[in-house]
């Protein structure tokens, strides 16, 4: 029985939905014809009919009327919309038309009001969810009491939760400022706005009209306080997230240096250029994919990662074998020589690719953002944080568990003994340096997603990277991790007070002062290894 | 006194400086432009610029070559001295600026400053500016050095934080609200002590002054490194902890030369600005400071004359190669120079030459006194 009733209802609804558009289409055409009589009362009738017709062209027509772009001809009776480029389109169909001597549909003030109301209502009821949302937000800002009936209809009809919330909030805003609304309604409105809990809600609640009931006022005050503390909490969380994201960028840039400088004691001023090489590898990979097989674009970073590791790693090995191995034990001279190498690499890239920024695209899975409460998190930052931690853990595991890691640690701890145990120290040196450079290369792949890929890319990270390693303590990867995140988070929390540049200066000064206290960094090596 | 402090290279260096100070202005002013001996004014300014760089290199050599302090931020002291002089020159413009404001320099009017910032007071007087040229770099070096040396920050750590220091200053000076003209810096100078900065005579006088400053600082450095103080510094350079165990207050010695060297760099900057006509935050860039270190390395670390020579050679090469068809390759050359010098010529030009001379002498001596077999002494 219920089943049949259900079917019957379904058929009835179907019939209704099929018949209604036809009836409305006739309404729409008839209403358009009313514009051609050139009388204000007919025009008003037309506006109301069109606004309720549900025709997809209704919004365009009313909008044109409001802008003074609606024209009509009497012979034949037809209505036209003038588009932005001065051409005409048929109002009923939207197709291009060339009317003979069109006259504008005139408006007076009374008409203008009903046009405005019709337009607001139309977008609130628009079939496009985004348009409804926009309309709700604009009502929220304008707090126009005239929109209240349409709002109620729209809320009743709405199925999209997000739009429904926006509509309810818009209604609350209207009610709160409507003088003749009941006290309970207003209290409900305060509760809705309190739940919204953002800056705009706070502004509304703290600018209540003077004649609001006392109950409403106290409720609003407590709501404002609640919103404020909530906002402060989210702002802190957002800052912390920015800090973590900046910290992971610093860690990425510094982690390779932590190996070459921290573990091997080589001041590699060309480290930034290894990062740059990684970024350019990404660029080249994407260029090839663009021309050969655009479908692979989403995998471009995955392809670039091993390539960047190899390119930067091989260049690093070449540098170690060619220059650095002659300079062990003379750190200041490795500094000068690698600075020279960094100049050569920069110029080489500039000669090959030009001095301008290269465009590196984001794959689709790295674009966009999502929201958690009051937090906005972009996917590319999130991926970089995850990637950084993965690289860090991978590196730790490699040094701890692999044969080559064991040999690397042996050589850095006691070169002579390692050599007498049969480890080929020269080879290990080259591989360690190659590893540090390779990691810089894959850092470049990640950084190409958030920074300009230009020959100067490396220079912008080199000082920060050294600061991280020195701050964290040389010879200790955990120190680099803590150092990077401390500096990143400190930087982001200083920024609101001091501005970006002064914040950075403050961080540099703080590090200089910190080094006074702990000359060998946060996690200093102790014992005999210190002087070595 | 001078005869005692100067070796043969020192005499040659001073003689060249004196000759240059006399001959260059004469050939610039007294000869007609068509004469083959004529030195055009731009060349005088260029040579003056090299002299300032040589003075900067000398100041780096004093601390790096003799006390083992590798500062990668000495350009900061140079730039601070330059800014102090630039501020004086800015105030001398007076109402001749574009906005003709009686007290505010053009960029302040442009940036809507209502009054002169307090740290610009006094810079309308030359003696005050000259004092600041010494005092500002000296004070910064004192504070920084006191903190760093006392807590025994040495070696590469010191190098890296000096680099951070100049980087931080660069970021600051690039800001418009810092009160030093933002990234345009200070420029459009008119007068210095009532003389037109652009005039031929002023340029020649500035050149002579640069010669005098370089010569004077050279003599001062020689006096220091040949004195007992110098011996202590060399001891610190070679075995810092041993010197500490011997009872020397290592940090005081280091602090003294560091501050002195910063002041010398400040003087170099102050002479540089009127000859070049501009000072901007780019001078604080860490790459500039590192480049200055390489001048010293090329000429010969710990030789003083070598530092000046290196500054001359590298900058001459830079001027030559950054114009013309080789310009895009200049950074390859400079980078290659860094690598080659550190790998193949760790003593630099003058150091290698001295080493060669000393070895030849030792061989001769050994040949003379065959039975004793005296060991050759390396000159350092």
Coordinates of C-alpha atoms in Angstrom, one line a residue, chain A residues 261 267 269 322-323 326-327 330-333 335-337 339-341 343-344 347-348 350-351 460 463-464 466-467 470 474 498 501-502 504-505 508 512-513 515-516 519-520, chain B residues 64 70 72 144 147-148 151-153 155-157 159-161 163-165 167-168 171-172 175 178 286-287 290 293-294 297 301 328 331-332 334-336 338-339 342-343 346:
Chain A
X261 CA 78.9 19.9 6.5
X267 CA 81.7 23.7 4.0
X269 CA 78.9 26.7 -0.5
X322 CA 87.9 17.0 -8.5
X323 CA 88.3 19.6 -5.8
X326 CA 92.5 17.8 -2.0
X327 CA 91.2 20.1 0.7
X330 CA 91.2 22.8 5.5
X331 CA 87.5 23.8 5.9
X332 CA 88.0 27.5 5.1
X333 CA 89.5 26.6 1.8
X335 CA 84.5 27.1 1.6
X336 CA 86.3 29.3 -1.0
X337 CA 86.7 26.6 -3.6
X339 CA 82.0 29.2 -3.6
X340 CA 83.8 29.3 -6.9
X341 CA 82.1 26.2 -8.0
X343 CA 79.5 30.7 -9.3
X344 CA 80.4 28.4 -12.2
X347 CA 76.5 30.9 -14.6
X348 CA 76.3 27.5 -16.5
X350 CA 72.2 30.9 -16.7
X351 CA 73.9 30.4 -20.0
X460 CA 68.3 32.2 -1.4
X463 CA 72.4 31.1 4.4
X464 CA 69.2 29.7 5.9
X466 CA 73.8 27.0 7.2
X467 CA 71.8 28.6 10.0
X470 CA 74.7 25.5 12.9
X474 CA 76.8 19.8 13.6
X498 CA 57.8 42.3 13.2
X501 CA 61.9 41.0 6.9
X502 CA 62.4 42.2 10.5
X504 CA 64.1 37.2 9.6
X505 CA 66.6 39.7 10.9
X508 CA 69.5 35.8 12.5
X512 CA 74.1 34.8 16.6
X513 CA 73.2 35.3 20.3
X515 CA 75.7 30.6 19.3
X516 CA 77.2 32.7 22.1
X519 CA 78.9 27.7 20.2
X520 CA 78.4 24.2 18.8
Chain B
X64 CA 92.5 36.4 8.3
X70 CA 87.9 34.5 8.4
X72 CA 82.7 36.6 5.4
X144 CA 80.0 41.2 17.6
X147 CA 80.2 38.1 21.9
X148 CA 81.9 35.8 19.4
X151 CA 82.3 32.3 23.8
X152 CA 85.1 30.9 21.5
X153 CA 83.2 30.8 18.3
X155 CA 86.7 28.8 12.4
X156 CA 83.8 28.1 10.1
X157 CA 81.2 28.9 12.7
X159 CA 82.6 32.7 9.1
X160 CA 79.1 31.6 8.8
X161 CA 77.7 33.9 11.5
X163 CA 77.9 36.0 6.8
X164 CA 74.6 36.0 8.6
X165 CA 75.4 39.4 10.1
X167 CA 72.9 39.2 5.3
X168 CA 70.7 40.6 8.2
X171 CA 67.8 42.8 4.5
X172 CA 67.4 45.7 6.9
X175 CA 63.7 48.3 3.6
X178 CA 65.0 51.8 7.8
X286 CA 77.4 38.2 1.3
X287 CA 78.8 37.5 -2.1
X290 CA 83.3 36.5 -0.1
X293 CA 88.2 37.3 0.7
X294 CA 89.2 35.8 -2.6
X297 CA 93.6 34.6 -1.3
X301 CA 97.1 35.4 2.6
X328 CA 78.8 36.4 -19.9
X331 CA 81.5 34.4 -13.5
X332 CA 83.1 31.3 -15.0
X334 CA 85.9 34.3 -11.2
X335 CA 84.6 30.9 -10.1
X336 CA 87.5 29.2 -11.8
X338 CA 88.5 30.7 -6.7
X339 CA 89.0 27.0 -7.4
X342 CA 92.7 27.4 -3.5
X343 CA 93.8 24.2 -5.2
X346 CA 97.3 28.2 -1.6

